[in-house]
PDB file of C-alpha atoms in Angstrom:
ATOM      1  CA  MET A   1       8.735  17.849  10.206  1.00 50.00           C
ATOM      2  CA  ALA A   2      11.425  16.220  12.220  1.00 60.00           C
ATOM      3  CA  ASN A   3      14.365  17.969  13.290  1.00 68.00           C
ATOM      4  CA  ARG A   4      16.658  15.539  11.571  1.00 79.00           C
ATOM      5  CA  ASP A   5      18.785  15.572   8.329  1.00 80.00           C
ATOM      6  CA  PHE A   6      16.968  12.756   6.368  1.00 78.00           C
ATOM      7  CA  LYS A   7      19.310  11.103   3.786  1.00 80.00           C
ATOM      8  CA  ASP A   8      17.931   9.490   0.191  1.00 83.00           C
ATOM      9  CA  VAL A   9      17.050   6.115   0.002  1.00 85.00           C
ATOM     10  CA  GLN A  10      18.986   3.886  -2.192  1.00 88.00           C
ATOM     11  CA  ALA A  11      18.417   0.741  -3.876  1.00 89.00           C
ATOM     12  CA  LEU A  12      20.360  -1.614  -6.280  1.00 90.00           C
ATOM     13  CA  GLU A  13      17.525  -1.589  -8.656  1.00 88.00           C
ATOM     14  CA  ARG A  14      16.971   1.715 -10.610  1.00 87.00           C
ATOM     15  CA  GLU A  15      13.759   3.922 -10.134  1.00 89.00           C
ATOM     16  CA  VAL A  16      12.490   2.254  -7.212  1.00 92.00           C
ATOM     17  CA  LYS A  17       9.186   4.175  -5.814  1.00 93.00           C
ATOM     18  CA  ILE A  18       7.785   3.794  -2.516  1.00 94.00           C
ATOM     19  CA  LEU A  19       4.368   4.424  -1.426  1.00 96.00           C
ATOM     20  CA  ALA A  20       3.492   4.460   2.037  1.00 97.00           C
ATOM     21  CA  PHE A  21      -0.166   4.874   3.300  1.00 98.00           C
ATOM     22  CA  THR A  22      -2.603   4.066   6.116  1.00 97.00           C
ATOM     23  CA  VAL A  23      -6.129   2.412   4.903  1.00 97.00           C
ATOM     24  CA  SER A  24      -8.595   3.266   7.784  1.00 95.00           C
ATOM     25  CA  ALA A  25     -12.381   2.794   7.723  1.00 94.00           C
ATOM     26  CA  LEU A  26     -12.153  -0.563   6.790  1.00 93.00           C
ATOM     27  CA  ASN A  27     -15.658  -1.497   7.997  1.00 91.00           C
ATOM     28  CA  GLY A  28     -17.176   1.275   5.842  1.00 91.00           C
ATOM     29  CA  THR A  29     -15.785   3.208   2.967  1.00 94.00           C
ATOM     30  CA  PRO A  30     -11.922   2.609   3.105  1.00 96.00           C
ATOM     31  CA  VAL A  31      -9.568   5.826   3.169  1.00 96.00           C
ATOM     32  CA  ALA A  32      -5.912   5.987   2.278  1.00 97.00           C
ATOM     33  CA  THR A  33      -4.004   8.663   4.215  1.00 97.00           C
ATOM     34  CA  PRO A  34      -1.890  10.031   2.757  1.00 95.00           C
ATOM     35  CA  SER A  35      -3.241   9.523  -0.437  1.00 94.00           C
ATOM     36  CA  LEU A  36      -0.403  10.714  -2.365  1.00 93.00           C
ATOM     37  CA  GLY A  37      -0.032   8.163  -5.408  1.00 94.00           C
ATOM     38  CA  VAL A  38      -3.680   6.463  -4.246  1.00 97.00           C
ATOM     39  CA  ALA A  39      -6.386   7.078  -6.710  1.00 97.00           C
ATOM     40  CA  SER A  40      -8.835   5.011  -4.514  1.00 97.00           C
ATOM     41  CA  VAL A  41      -9.524   2.177  -2.349  1.00 98.00           C
ATOM     42  CA  SER A  42     -12.636  -0.257  -2.500  1.00 97.00           C
ATOM     43  CA  GLU A  43     -13.774  -3.119  -0.630  1.00 96.00           C
ATOM     44  CA  SER A  44     -15.624  -6.232  -1.432  1.00 95.00           C
ATOM     45  CA  SER A  45     -16.077  -9.862   0.470  1.00 93.00           C
ATOM     46  CA  GLY A  46     -12.969  -8.613   2.486  1.00 92.00           C
ATOM     47  CA  ASP A  47     -10.867  -7.718  -0.466  1.00 96.00           C
ATOM     48  CA  TYR A  48      -9.268  -4.445  -0.553  1.00 97.00           C
ATOM     49  CA  THR A  49      -8.365  -2.858  -4.119  1.00 98.00           C
ATOM     50  CA  ILE A  50      -5.929  -0.143  -4.051  1.00 98.00           C
ATOM     51  CA  THR A  51      -5.910   1.469  -7.276  1.00 98.00           C
ATOM     52  CA  LEU A  52      -2.773   3.925  -7.650  1.00 97.00           C
ATOM     53  CA  GLU A  53      -2.780   7.001  -9.626  1.00 95.00           C
ATOM     54  CA  ASP A  54       0.030   5.917 -12.028  1.00 94.00           C
ATOM     55  CA  LYS A  55       0.973   2.933 -14.031  1.00 94.00           C
ATOM     56  CA  TYR A  56       4.204   1.483 -12.660  1.00 94.00           C
ATOM     57  CA  ASN A  57       6.641  -1.579 -14.453  1.00 94.00           C
ATOM     58  CA  SER A  58       6.418  -3.956 -11.619  1.00 95.00           C
ATOM     59  CA  LEU A  59       5.616  -4.347  -8.064  1.00 97.00           C
ATOM     60  CA  LEU A  60       8.998  -5.345  -5.985  1.00 96.00           C
ATOM     61  CA  CYS A  61       7.308  -5.876  -2.657  1.00 96.00           C
ATOM     62  CA  ALA A  62       4.322  -5.113  -0.914  1.00 97.00           C
ATOM     63  CA  GLN A  63       4.340  -5.000   3.042  1.00 96.00           C
ATOM     64  CA  VAL A  64       1.021  -4.830   4.848  1.00 96.00           C
ATOM     65  CA  THR A  65       0.839  -4.558   8.577  1.00 95.00           C
ATOM     66  CA  LEU A  66      -2.566  -4.868  10.613  1.00 94.00           C
ATOM     67  CA  GLY A  67      -3.266  -2.549  13.500  1.00 92.00           C
ATOM     68  CA  ALA A  68      -6.197  -1.617  15.546  1.00 91.00           C
ATOM     69  CA  THR A  69      -6.544   1.868  17.744  1.00 89.00           C
ATOM     70  CA  ASP A  70      -8.241   0.333  20.031  1.00 90.00           C
ATOM     71  CA  GLY A  71      -5.891  -2.675  20.666  1.00 85.00           C
ATOM     72  CA  VAL A  72      -8.444  -5.325  19.446  1.00 89.00           C
ATOM     73  CA  GLN A  73      -7.771  -5.975  15.751  1.00 86.00           C
ATOM     74  CA  GLY A  74     -11.275  -7.692  13.939  1.00 90.00           C
ATOM     75  CA  LEU A  75      -8.852  -8.357  10.868  1.00 91.00           C
ATOM     76  CA  THR A  76      -6.741 -11.359  11.469  1.00 91.00           C
ATOM     77  CA  GLY A  77      -4.490 -11.622   8.531  1.00 94.00           C
ATOM     78  CA  ALA A  78      -3.678  -9.781   5.418  1.00 95.00           C
ATOM     79  CA  PHE A  79      -1.939 -10.849   1.842  1.00 95.00           C
ATOM     80  CA  VAL A  80      -1.617  -9.747  -1.680  1.00 97.00           C
ATOM     81  CA  GLN A  81      -4.126 -11.580  -3.554  1.00 97.00           C
ATOM     82  CA  SER A  82      -3.293 -10.145  -7.144  1.00 97.00           C
ATOM     83  CA  GLU A  83      -1.770  -6.953  -8.698  1.00 97.00           C
ATOM     84  CA  ASP A  84      -1.701  -4.971 -12.040  1.00 97.00           C
ATOM     85  CA  VAL A  85       0.455  -2.155 -11.605  1.00 96.00           C
ATOM     86  CA  ASP A  86       1.303  -2.239 -15.227  1.00 94.00           C
ATOM     87  CA  GLY A  87      -2.229  -2.250 -16.640  1.00 95.00           C
ATOM     88  CA  ASN A  88      -5.080  -1.647 -14.478  1.00 96.00           C
ATOM     89  CA  LYS A  89      -3.034   0.339 -11.850  1.00 96.00           C
ATOM     90  CA  THR A  90      -4.242  -2.152  -9.086  1.00 98.00           C
ATOM     91  CA  ILE A  91      -3.181  -4.431  -6.079  1.00 98.00           C
ATOM     92  CA  VAL A  92      -5.744  -6.612  -4.407  1.00 98.00           C
ATOM     93  CA  ILE A  93      -5.090  -7.380  -0.904  1.00 98.00           C
ATOM     94  CA  ASP A  94      -7.128 -10.257   0.774  1.00 97.00           C
ATOM     95  CA  THR A  95      -8.130 -10.470   4.583  1.00 96.00           C
ATOM     96  CA  THR A  96      -9.239 -12.696   7.125  1.00 94.00           C
ATOM     97  CA  GLY A  97     -11.416 -11.664   9.918  1.00 93.00           C
ATOM     98  CA  THR A  98     -13.973  -9.231  10.079  1.00 92.00           C
ATOM     99  CA  ALA A  99     -13.012  -5.328  10.128  1.00 92.00           C
ATOM    100  CA  ASP A 100     -14.272  -3.235  12.803  1.00 90.00           C
ATOM    101  CA  ALA A 101     -14.177   0.904  12.964  1.00 88.00           C
ATOM    102  CA  ASN A 102     -10.918   0.637  14.780  1.00 92.00           C
ATOM    103  CA  ASP A 103      -8.871  -1.705  12.467  1.00 94.00           C
ATOM    104  CA  ARG A 104      -6.247  -0.152  10.249  1.00 95.00           C
ATOM    105  CA  MET A 105      -3.793  -1.509   7.343  1.00 96.00           C
ATOM    106  CA  HIS A 106      -0.356   0.217   7.101  1.00 97.00           C
ATOM    107  CA  VAL A 107       0.873  -0.387   3.442  1.00 98.00           C
ATOM    108  CA  SER A 108       4.293  -0.047   1.859  1.00 97.00           C
ATOM    109  CA  LEU A 109       4.487  -0.482  -2.225  1.00 97.00           C
ATOM    110  CA  PHE A 110       8.033  -0.900  -3.457  1.00 96.00           C
ATOM    111  CA  LEU A 111       7.401  -0.433  -7.383  1.00 95.00           C
ATOM    112  CA  LYS A 112       9.645  -0.393 -10.176  1.00 94.00           C
ATOM    113  CA  ASN A 113       9.298   2.915 -12.221  1.00 89.00           C
ATOM    114  CA  SER A 114      11.255   1.778 -15.545  1.00 74.00           C
ATOM    115  CA  SER A 115      12.456  -0.843 -17.332  1.00 67.00           C
ATOM    116  CA  VAL A 116      15.749   0.539 -17.500  1.00 63.00           C
ATOM    117  CA  ALA A 117      18.530  -1.902 -15.800  1.00 57.00           C
TER     118      ALA A 117
END
């Protein structure tokens, strides 16, 4: 734990929830770390399906940053292909390139938890 005094995150929208995690093992069985809020991650033909533990009213923003622990990225691009956070609790990220064992996806999701304005 950092030796600092952290403040609450504030937003103009009510009930904004943030999930941030890293997806590793992109060329095998993908794993989200930390997995708090994420039920599972699966891959099919370069599409990574993130299944959330809970339903949310809407997806406000998704940020995906690619990285590699060896400095050589196999994946060259990523974008949100589809989302259904209020139904199936899923977000599908489409990637370009070929993942290797060192590739990582750093994901930040900003989700609206309520329809309250």
